[in-house]
Coordinates of C-alpha atoms in Angstrom, one line a residue:
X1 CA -14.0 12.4 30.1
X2 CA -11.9 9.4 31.7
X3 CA -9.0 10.4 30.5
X4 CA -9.5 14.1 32.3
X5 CA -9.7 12.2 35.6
X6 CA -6.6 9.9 35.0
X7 CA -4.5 13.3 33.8
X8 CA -5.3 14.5 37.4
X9 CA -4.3 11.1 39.0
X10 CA -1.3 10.7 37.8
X11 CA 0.4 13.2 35.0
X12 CA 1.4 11.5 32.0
X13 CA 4.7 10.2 31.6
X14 CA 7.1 12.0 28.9
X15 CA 9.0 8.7 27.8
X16 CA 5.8 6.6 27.6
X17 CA 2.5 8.9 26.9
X18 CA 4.6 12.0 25.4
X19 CA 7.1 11.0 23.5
X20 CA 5.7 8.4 21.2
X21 CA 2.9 11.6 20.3
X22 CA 6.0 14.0 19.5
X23 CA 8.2 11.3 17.7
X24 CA 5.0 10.4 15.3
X25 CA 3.4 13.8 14.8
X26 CA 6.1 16.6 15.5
X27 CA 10.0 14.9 14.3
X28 CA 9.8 14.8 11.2
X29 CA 9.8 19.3 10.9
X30 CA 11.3 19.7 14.4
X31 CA 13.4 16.9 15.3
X32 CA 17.0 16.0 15.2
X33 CA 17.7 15.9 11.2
X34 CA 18.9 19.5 10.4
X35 CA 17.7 19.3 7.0
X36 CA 14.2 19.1 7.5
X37 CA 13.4 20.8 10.6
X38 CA 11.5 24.2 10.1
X39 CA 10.8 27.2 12.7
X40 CA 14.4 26.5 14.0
X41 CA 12.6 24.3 16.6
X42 CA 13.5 21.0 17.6
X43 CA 10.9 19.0 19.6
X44 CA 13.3 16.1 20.4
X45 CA 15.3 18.6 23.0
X46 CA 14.0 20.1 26.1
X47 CA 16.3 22.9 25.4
X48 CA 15.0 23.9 22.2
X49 CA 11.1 23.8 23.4
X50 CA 11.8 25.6 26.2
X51 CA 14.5 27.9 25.1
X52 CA 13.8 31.4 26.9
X53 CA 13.8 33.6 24.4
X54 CA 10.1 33.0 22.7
X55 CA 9.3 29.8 24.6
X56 CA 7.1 27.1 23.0
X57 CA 5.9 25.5 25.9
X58 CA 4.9 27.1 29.2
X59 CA 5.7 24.2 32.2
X60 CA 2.6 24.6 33.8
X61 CA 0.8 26.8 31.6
X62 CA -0.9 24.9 28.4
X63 CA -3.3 27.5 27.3
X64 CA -0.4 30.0 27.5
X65 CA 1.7 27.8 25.4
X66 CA 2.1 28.4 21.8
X67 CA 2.6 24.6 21.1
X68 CA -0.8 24.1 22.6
X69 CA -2.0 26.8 20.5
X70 CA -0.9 25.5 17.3
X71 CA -2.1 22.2 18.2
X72 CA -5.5 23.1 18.6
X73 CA -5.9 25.5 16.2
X74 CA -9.0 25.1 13.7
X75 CA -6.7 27.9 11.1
X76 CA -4.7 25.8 8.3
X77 CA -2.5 28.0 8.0
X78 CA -1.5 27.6 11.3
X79 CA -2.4 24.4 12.8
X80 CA 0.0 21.7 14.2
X81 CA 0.7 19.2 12.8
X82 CA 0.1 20.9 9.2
X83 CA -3.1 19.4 7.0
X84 CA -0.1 18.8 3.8
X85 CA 1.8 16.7 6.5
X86 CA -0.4 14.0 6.5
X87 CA -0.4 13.5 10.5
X88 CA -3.2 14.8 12.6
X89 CA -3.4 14.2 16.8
X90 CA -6.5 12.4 18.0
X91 CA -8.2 14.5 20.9
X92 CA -7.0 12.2 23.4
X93 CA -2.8 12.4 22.4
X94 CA -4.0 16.6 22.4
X95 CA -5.6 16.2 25.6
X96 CA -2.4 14.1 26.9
X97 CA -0.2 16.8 25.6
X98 CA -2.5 19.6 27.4
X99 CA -1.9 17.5 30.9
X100 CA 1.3 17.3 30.5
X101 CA 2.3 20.9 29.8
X102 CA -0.2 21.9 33.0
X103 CA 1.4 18.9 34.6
X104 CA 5.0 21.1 34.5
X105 CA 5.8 19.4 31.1
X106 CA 8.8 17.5 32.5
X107 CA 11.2 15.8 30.4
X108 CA 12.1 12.4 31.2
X109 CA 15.4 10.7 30.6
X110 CA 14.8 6.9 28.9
X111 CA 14.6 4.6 31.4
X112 CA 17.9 2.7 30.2
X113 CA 19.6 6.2 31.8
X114 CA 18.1 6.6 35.1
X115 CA 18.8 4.7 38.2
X116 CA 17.3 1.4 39.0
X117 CA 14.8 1.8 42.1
X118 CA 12.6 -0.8 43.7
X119 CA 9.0 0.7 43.7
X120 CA 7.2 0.7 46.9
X121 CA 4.8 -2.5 46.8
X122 CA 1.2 -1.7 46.9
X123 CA -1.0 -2.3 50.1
X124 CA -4.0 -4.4 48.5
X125 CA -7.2 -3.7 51.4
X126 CA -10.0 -5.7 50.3
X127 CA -8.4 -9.0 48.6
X128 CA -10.3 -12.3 48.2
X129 CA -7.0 -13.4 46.2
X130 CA -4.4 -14.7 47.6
X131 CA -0.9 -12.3 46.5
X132 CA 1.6 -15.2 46.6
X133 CA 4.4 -13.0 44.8
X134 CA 5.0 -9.2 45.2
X135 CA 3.9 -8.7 41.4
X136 CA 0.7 -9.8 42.2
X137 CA 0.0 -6.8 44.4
X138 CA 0.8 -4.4 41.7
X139 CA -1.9 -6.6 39.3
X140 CA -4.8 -6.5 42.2
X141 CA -4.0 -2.7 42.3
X142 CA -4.5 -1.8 38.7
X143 CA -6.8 -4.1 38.9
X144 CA -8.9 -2.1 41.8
X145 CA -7.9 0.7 39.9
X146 CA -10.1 -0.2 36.7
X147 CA -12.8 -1.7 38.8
X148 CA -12.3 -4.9 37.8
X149 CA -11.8 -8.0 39.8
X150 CA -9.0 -10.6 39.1
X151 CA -9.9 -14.3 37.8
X152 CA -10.8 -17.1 40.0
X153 CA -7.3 -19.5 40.3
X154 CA -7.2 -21.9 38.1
X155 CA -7.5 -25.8 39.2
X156 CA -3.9 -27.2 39.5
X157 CA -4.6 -30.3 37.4
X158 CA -4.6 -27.2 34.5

């Protein structure tokens, strides 16, 4: 599966990949509004999902993990999310979730919080486009990446 071989590229990225799967599948029983939540878990806090007595999630250890458990669980009774919830996780957000647990299941602080740090511009090998501006590098490499090729320029009369 392409997504198998991108989870051992690069692990998925809590705020962007993880995240938006917990916030739409798991918050609404185990996120931040008291009156809801169920199991005495909240999803929404590192803390709680890795608390150490009776851990949820194993950094580094999906198949040990009882979130992982629940998630791909085939039993009603005990699958996550629950059939009456309405909310079920496509194989690839379960697959995402399974990388990032093995991945060490890092939580990430919103981007607005951490530091700002230029990133490293990428070295572009084979390029039959000109990279007039930094930001083009970073296209032809995601580019390369997806094994496509960028668009001829376009005439400047355009």
């Amino acid at each position: 599966m392409i997504l198998s071989t991108l989870a051992a590229a690069e692990p998925p990225n809590f705020s962007r990949d993880i995240l938006p799967i917990l916030s739409d599948t798991c918050f609404a029983c185990h996120g931040p509004d008291a009156k809801s939540r169920e199991a005495d878990l909240r999803l929404d806090q590192q803390e709680s999902a890795l608390r150490t007595e009776k851990p949820i999630i194993l950094p580094g250890k999906s198949n040990d993990s009882e979130f992982m458990k629940r998630i791909l669980s085939t039993d009603p009774e005990s699958v996550m999310p629950p059939p009456k919830s309405g909310r079920k996780l496509t194989a690839t957000q379960k697959e995402l979730l399974k990388a990032w647990i093995d991945s060490g299941a890092k939580w990430g602080k919103h981007w607005a919080f951490e530091p700002i740090q230029r990133p490293a511009v990428p070295t572009i090998e084979n390029r039959k486009s000109k990279i007039k501006n930094p930001i083009d590098s970073f296209i032809r490499a995601r580019l390369e990446k997806e094994g496509l090729s960028p668009s001829p320029e376009a005439p400047k009369h355009t």
